[in-house]
mmCIF file of C-alpha atoms in Angstrom:
data_model
loop_
_atom_site.group_PDB
_atom_site.id
_atom_site.type_symbol
_atom_site.label_atom_id
_atom_site.label_comp_id
_atom_site.label_asym_id
_atom_site.label_seq_id
_atom_site.Cartn_x
_atom_site.Cartn_y
_atom_site.Cartn_z
ATOM 1 C CA UNK Q 640 -38.181 -20.975 19.451
ATOM 2 C CA UNK Q 641 -36.937 -17.584 17.938
ATOM 3 C CA UNK Q 642 -33.841 -15.582 19.651
ATOM 4 C CA UNK Q 643 -33.946 -11.821 21.131
ATOM 5 C CA UNK Q 644 -30.740 -9.519 19.080
ATOM 6 C CA UNK Q 645 -28.572 -9.315 21.998
ATOM 7 C CA UNK Q 646 -29.872 -5.053 21.073
ATOM 8 C CA UNK Q 647 -32.910 -6.917 22.497
ATOM 9 C CA UNK Q 648 -31.946 -8.072 25.595
ATOM 10 C CA UNK Q 649 -31.393 -6.389 29.423
ATOM 11 C CA UNK Q 650 -28.710 -6.224 29.335
ATOM 12 C CA UNK Q 651 -27.698 -6.561 25.437
ATOM 13 C CA UNK Q 652 -24.575 -4.178 23.811
ATOM 14 C CA UNK Q 653 -27.051 -1.901 22.851
ATOM 15 C CA UNK Q 654 -27.731 -1.111 26.087
ATOM 16 C CA UNK Q 655 -24.083 -1.097 26.936
ATOM 17 C CA UNK Q 656 -23.338 1.364 23.801
ATOM 18 C CA UNK Q 657 -25.856 4.093 25.327
ATOM 19 C CA UNK Q 658 -23.837 4.483 28.182
ATOM 20 C CA UNK Q 659 -20.544 4.574 26.387
ATOM 21 C CA UNK Q 660 -22.224 7.279 24.722
ATOM 22 C CA UNK Q 661 -23.356 8.825 27.725
ATOM 23 C CA UNK Q 662 -19.495 8.095 29.492
ATOM 24 C CA UNK Q 663 -17.294 9.368 26.273
ATOM 25 C CA UNK Q 664 -20.504 12.663 26.622
ATOM 26 C CA UNK Q 665 -19.580 13.085 30.087
ATOM 27 C CA UNK Q 666 -15.671 13.030 29.641
ATOM 28 C CA UNK Q 667 -16.285 15.686 26.747
ATOM 29 C CA UNK Q 668 -17.664 17.738 28.862
ATOM 30 C CA UNK Q 669 -15.302 17.677 31.768
ATOM 31 C CA UNK Q 670 -12.464 18.004 29.113
ATOM 32 C CA UNK Q 671 -14.165 21.401 27.869
ATOM 33 C CA UNK Q 672 -15.108 22.642 31.585
ATOM 34 C CA UNK Q 673 -11.531 22.511 32.472
ATOM 35 C CA UNK Q 674 -9.920 24.292 28.919
ATOM 36 C CA UNK Q 675 -12.795 27.314 29.434
ATOM 37 C CA UNK Q 676 -12.040 27.211 33.305
ATOM 38 C CA UNK Q 677 -7.976 27.221 32.287
ATOM 39 C CA UNK Q 678 -8.868 30.122 29.960
ATOM 40 C CA UNK Q 679 -10.773 32.209 31.374
ATOM 41 C CA UNK Q 680 -8.156 31.719 34.300
ATOM 42 C CA UNK Q 681 -5.917 34.112 31.296
ATOM 43 C CA UNK Q 682 -8.307 36.514 30.464
ATOM 44 C CA UNK Q 683 -8.386 37.323 34.805
ATOM 45 C CA UNK Q 684 -4.414 36.486 34.337
ATOM 46 C CA UNK Q 685 -4.881 39.162 32.063
ATOM 47 C CA UNK Q 686 -6.563 41.484 33.988
ATOM 48 C CA UNK Q 687 -4.724 41.197 36.944
ATOM 49 C CA UNK Q 688 -1.453 42.254 35.047
ATOM 50 C CA UNK Q 689 -2.046 44.577 33.438
ATOM 51 C CA UNK Q 690 -4.202 47.652 35.385
ATOM 52 C CA UNK Q 691 -2.291 50.332 36.399
ATOM 53 C CA UNK Q 692 -2.776 50.959 40.310
ATOM 54 C CA UNK Q 693 -1.518 54.470 40.226
ATOM 55 C CA UNK Q 694 -5.189 54.851 38.542
ATOM 56 C CA UNK Q 695 -6.632 52.319 40.465
ATOM 57 C CA UNK Q 696 -6.020 53.930 43.927
ATOM 58 C CA UNK Q 697 -6.762 57.009 42.729
ATOM 59 C CA UNK Q 698 -10.142 56.268 42.340
ATOM 60 C CA UNK Q 699 -10.081 53.830 45.986
ATOM 61 C CA UNK Q 700 -8.733 57.647 47.847
ATOM 62 C CA UNK Q 701 -11.392 59.063 45.903
ATOM 63 C CA UNK Q 702 -14.231 56.846 47.094
ATOM 64 C CA UNK Q 703 -13.008 57.490 50.612
ATOM 65 C CA UNK Q 704 -12.591 61.211 51.053
ATOM 66 C CA UNK Q 705 -16.148 61.141 49.886
ATOM 67 C CA UNK Q 706 -18.210 63.930 51.701
ATOM 68 C CA UNK Q 707 -21.884 62.427 49.942
ATOM 69 C CA UNK Q 708 -22.765 59.306 49.302
ATOM 70 C CA UNK Q 709 -20.974 56.953 46.497
ATOM 71 C CA UNK Q 710 -23.797 56.062 44.466
ATOM 72 C CA UNK Q 711 -23.556 52.528 41.656
ATOM 73 C CA UNK Q 712 -24.789 53.116 38.210
ATOM 74 C CA UNK Q 713 -25.184 50.986 35.452
ATOM 75 C CA UNK Q 714 -27.071 48.417 32.561
ATOM 76 C CA UNK Q 715 -27.334 45.352 32.167
ATOM 77 C CA UNK Q 716 -25.451 42.276 34.022
ATOM 78 C CA UNK Q 717 -22.907 45.630 34.335
ATOM 79 C CA UNK Q 718 -25.939 47.143 36.032
ATOM 80 C CA UNK Q 719 -25.550 43.794 38.705
ATOM 81 C CA UNK Q 720 -22.157 43.906 39.838
ATOM 82 C CA UNK Q 721 -22.894 47.687 40.342
ATOM 83 C CA UNK Q 722 -25.263 47.136 42.736
ATOM 84 C CA UNK Q 723 -23.488 44.142 44.412
ATOM 85 C CA UNK Q 724 -20.719 46.234 44.589
ATOM 86 C CA UNK Q 725 -23.034 49.403 46.634
ATOM 87 C CA UNK Q 726 -24.392 47.130 49.125
ATOM 88 C CA UNK Q 727 -20.693 45.350 50.273
ATOM 89 C CA UNK Q 728 -19.785 48.966 51.024
ATOM 90 C CA UNK Q 729 -23.114 49.778 52.769
ATOM 91 C CA UNK Q 730 -21.992 46.331 54.524
ATOM 92 C CA UNK Q 731 -19.334 47.912 55.199
ATOM 93 C CA UNK Q 732 -20.430 51.310 57.352
ATOM 94 C CA UNK Q 733 -20.004 53.255 54.013
ATOM 95 C CA UNK Q 734 -23.273 55.542 52.443
ATOM 96 C CA UNK Q 735 -24.086 53.735 49.526
ATOM 97 C CA UNK Q 736 -26.175 52.966 47.060
ATOM 98 C CA UNK Q 737 -27.411 51.973 43.805
ATOM 99 C CA UNK Q 738 -28.868 53.976 41.101
ATOM 100 C CA UNK Q 739 -30.885 53.044 38.315
ATOM 101 C CA UNK Q 740 -30.048 54.928 35.331
ATOM 102 C CA UNK Q 741 -33.608 54.637 33.921
ATOM 103 C CA UNK Q 742 -34.979 56.155 37.031
ATOM 104 C CA UNK Q 743 -32.666 58.631 37.629
ATOM 105 C CA UNK Q 744 -34.340 60.225 34.289
ATOM 106 C CA UNK Q 745 -37.704 60.182 35.237
ATOM 107 C CA UNK Q 746 -36.975 61.849 38.855
ATOM 108 C CA UNK Q 747 -34.654 59.587 40.816
ATOM 109 C CA UNK Q 748 -31.699 61.788 40.119
ATOM 110 C CA UNK Q 749 -33.434 64.530 42.991
ATOM 111 C CA UNK Q 750 -31.164 62.029 45.343
ATOM 112 C CA UNK Q 751 -27.761 63.745 44.101
ATOM 113 C CA UNK Q 752 -26.090 66.462 45.295
ATOM 114 C CA UNK Q 753 -23.370 68.509 45.018
ATOM 115 C CA UNK Q 754 -20.862 66.053 47.331
ATOM 116 C CA UNK Q 755 -22.215 62.874 46.260
ATOM 117 C CA UNK Q 756 -19.939 60.533 43.632
ATOM 118 C CA UNK Q 757 -21.402 58.582 40.832
ATOM 119 C CA UNK Q 758 -19.361 55.506 39.564
ATOM 120 C CA UNK Q 759 -20.770 54.410 36.097
ATOM 121 C CA UNK Q 760 -20.055 50.836 35.116
ATOM 122 C CA UNK Q 761 -20.143 50.225 31.496
ATOM 123 C CA UNK Q 762 -17.608 47.559 29.408
ATOM 124 C CA UNK Q 763 -18.385 49.346 26.335
ATOM 125 C CA UNK Q 764 -18.552 53.135 28.101
ATOM 126 C CA UNK Q 765 -20.010 53.783 25.193
ATOM 127 C CA UNK Q 766 -23.513 52.782 27.108
ATOM 128 C CA UNK Q 767 -26.846 55.433 25.355
ATOM 129 C CA UNK Q 768 -28.685 54.880 28.784
ATOM 130 C CA UNK Q 769 -25.558 56.009 30.942
ATOM 131 C CA UNK Q 770 -24.253 59.017 28.111
ATOM 132 C CA UNK Q 771 -28.220 60.507 28.583
ATOM 133 C CA UNK Q 772 -27.149 60.875 32.565
ATOM 134 C CA UNK Q 773 -23.614 62.604 32.020
ATOM 135 C CA UNK Q 774 -25.082 66.208 31.681
ATOM 136 C CA UNK Q 775 -28.496 65.461 34.689
ATOM 137 C CA UNK Q 776 -25.544 64.512 37.032
ATOM 138 C CA UNK Q 777 -23.281 66.990 35.362
ATOM 139 C CA UNK Q 778 -25.782 69.439 36.974
ATOM 140 C CA UNK Q 779 -26.988 68.365 40.439
ATOM 141 C CA UNK Q 780 -23.035 68.779 41.446
ATOM 142 C CA UNK Q 781 -22.047 65.529 42.030
ATOM 143 C CA UNK Q 782 -18.419 64.258 40.911
ATOM 144 C CA UNK Q 783 -18.025 61.946 37.735
ATOM 145 C CA UNK Q 784 -16.487 57.962 37.534
ATOM 146 C CA UNK Q 785 -16.090 56.341 34.718
ATOM 147 C CA UNK Q 786 -15.056 52.261 35.282
ATOM 148 C CA UNK Q 787 -14.619 51.426 31.471
ATOM 149 C CA UNK Q 788 -12.711 48.479 29.675
ATOM 150 C CA UNK Q 789 -12.361 51.153 26.860
ATOM 151 C CA UNK Q 790 -10.334 53.340 27.389
ATOM 152 C CA UNK Q 791 -11.442 55.929 24.061
ATOM 153 C CA UNK Q 792 -15.186 55.344 25.510
ATOM 154 C CA UNK Q 793 -17.505 58.104 25.455
ATOM 155 C CA UNK Q 794 -17.948 58.236 28.951
ATOM 156 C CA UNK Q 795 -14.482 57.734 29.695
ATOM 157 C CA UNK Q 796 -13.924 61.734 28.683
ATOM 158 C CA UNK Q 797 -17.201 63.112 29.976
ATOM 159 C CA UNK Q 798 -16.149 62.354 33.568
ATOM 160 C CA UNK Q 799 -14.603 63.681 36.026
ATOM 161 C CA UNK Q 800 -12.048 60.579 36.175
ATOM 162 C CA UNK Q 801 -11.539 57.302 34.520
ATOM 163 C CA UNK Q 802 -10.808 53.749 35.294
ATOM 164 C CA UNK Q 803 -9.400 51.130 33.003
ATOM 165 C CA UNK Q 804 -10.277 47.867 33.598
ATOM 166 C CA UNK Q 805 -7.959 45.656 31.269
ATOM 167 C CA UNK Q 806 -9.898 43.079 29.115
ATOM 168 C CA UNK Q 807 -8.410 40.392 27.234
ATOM 169 C CA UNK Q 808 -11.742 39.394 25.146
ATOM 170 C CA UNK Q 809 -14.976 37.551 26.607
ATOM 171 C CA UNK Q 810 -14.785 33.766 27.168
ATOM 172 C CA UNK Q 811 -17.849 33.776 24.805
ATOM 173 C CA UNK Q 812 -16.949 32.094 21.666
ATOM 174 C CA UNK Q 813 -19.032 34.351 20.120
ATOM 175 C CA UNK Q 814 -16.826 37.413 22.549
ATOM 176 C CA UNK Q 815 -20.466 38.228 23.156
ATOM 177 C CA UNK Q 816 -21.285 37.640 26.532
ATOM 178 C CA UNK Q 817 -20.600 39.551 28.919
ATOM 179 C CA UNK Q 818 -19.290 36.585 31.672
ATOM 180 C CA UNK Q 819 -15.308 37.935 31.548
ATOM 181 C CA UNK Q 820 -15.379 41.632 31.359
ATOM 182 C CA UNK Q 821 -18.838 41.338 35.192
ATOM 183 C CA UNK Q 822 -16.147 38.963 36.661
ATOM 184 C CA UNK Q 823 -12.627 41.369 36.662
ATOM 185 C CA UNK Q 824 -15.724 44.493 37.501
ATOM 186 C CA UNK Q 825 -17.060 41.957 40.254
ATOM 187 C CA UNK Q 826 -13.061 41.236 41.108
ATOM 188 C CA UNK Q 827 -12.343 45.184 41.217
ATOM 189 C CA UNK Q 828 -15.128 46.365 43.038
ATOM 190 C CA UNK Q 829 -14.906 44.661 46.292
ATOM 191 C CA UNK Q 830 -11.309 44.713 45.598
ATOM 192 C CA UNK Q 831 -11.015 48.347 46.613
ATOM 193 C CA UNK Q 832 -14.364 47.485 48.787
ATOM 194 C CA UNK Q 833 -11.969 46.450 51.083
ATOM 195 C CA UNK Q 834 -8.885 48.356 50.595
ATOM 196 C CA UNK Q 835 -11.450 50.812 51.685
ATOM 197 C CA UNK Q 836 -12.387 48.630 54.975
ATOM 198 C CA UNK Q 837 -8.874 48.042 55.967
ATOM 199 C CA UNK Q 838 -8.109 52.296 55.368
ATOM 200 C CA UNK Q 839 -11.171 53.496 57.687
ATOM 201 C CA UNK Q 840 -9.968 50.316 60.448
ATOM 202 C CA UNK Q 841 -13.334 48.998 59.946
ATOM 203 C CA UNK Q 842 -13.392 46.674 63.473
ATOM 204 C CA UNK Q 843 -14.787 43.547 64.027
ATOM 205 C CA UNK Q 844 -17.436 45.174 66.345
ATOM 206 C CA UNK Q 845 -18.048 47.439 63.762
ATOM 207 C CA UNK Q 846 -18.377 45.140 61.076
ATOM 208 C CA UNK Q 847 -20.823 42.824 63.452
ATOM 209 C CA UNK Q 848 -22.536 45.557 64.562
ATOM 210 C CA UNK Q 849 -24.034 46.178 59.941
ATOM 211 C CA UNK Q 850 -24.818 42.094 60.463
ATOM 212 C CA UNK Q 851 -27.043 41.073 62.996
ATOM 213 C CA UNK Q 852 -28.163 38.555 61.591
ATOM 214 C CA UNK Q 853 -27.169 35.399 59.643
ATOM 215 C CA UNK Q 854 -23.894 33.588 60.201
ATOM 216 C CA UNK Q 855 -22.022 35.836 59.817
ATOM 217 C CA UNK Q 856 -23.597 38.511 62.547
ATOM 218 C CA UNK Q 857 -23.770 34.928 64.737
ATOM 219 C CA UNK Q 858 -20.038 34.402 63.799
ATOM 220 C CA UNK Q 859 -18.469 37.884 65.217
ATOM 221 C CA UNK Q 860 -21.551 37.628 68.521
ATOM 222 C CA UNK Q 861 -22.199 35.057 69.664
ATOM 223 C CA UNK Q 862 -18.040 33.954 70.503
#
């Protein structure tokens, strides 16, 4: 009678070898993730250690003193960040909105007025769509603020106020995918939002009034 090779048996070495490979792959992934998180933390630490707080204070004060609406704009991933920050301000009772740079050049620029602020988020500060938007927004009399990770960008030079977000590099191995730059944009914007919340002495009751539904509202209203 013939016999099966160990690798052909249900619990043979073939299956064990496959499990070992899968285990090794899982271990390698764990090590990779640990290294990536540590590296990202270092990049974020670089941002915190090099952020110009006096510049940030001026930016925050400008938003606090705004008489009109605070508009945010950006392209691509920076645009998503700009939209989220705007929504955070709205949830705090601050007049804000997101202005699509493309739609702005096709009629939506009409919403901008002389009492309004336009905050332009861009990693490079050389985004064509935003540069084309500058003269149109200036013609409307809006105050322009550039938030970039380049000290010498065209956008920074064209705006009334410029904020520099220090960026060592992207976590992406090619230094291309905007995964660290967008993280620091979000941290910057949301931290400024909470500073505004504190400066305006927003109460829990006022905050709850803006969140009538969902867990936030229920936790504040039905206590």
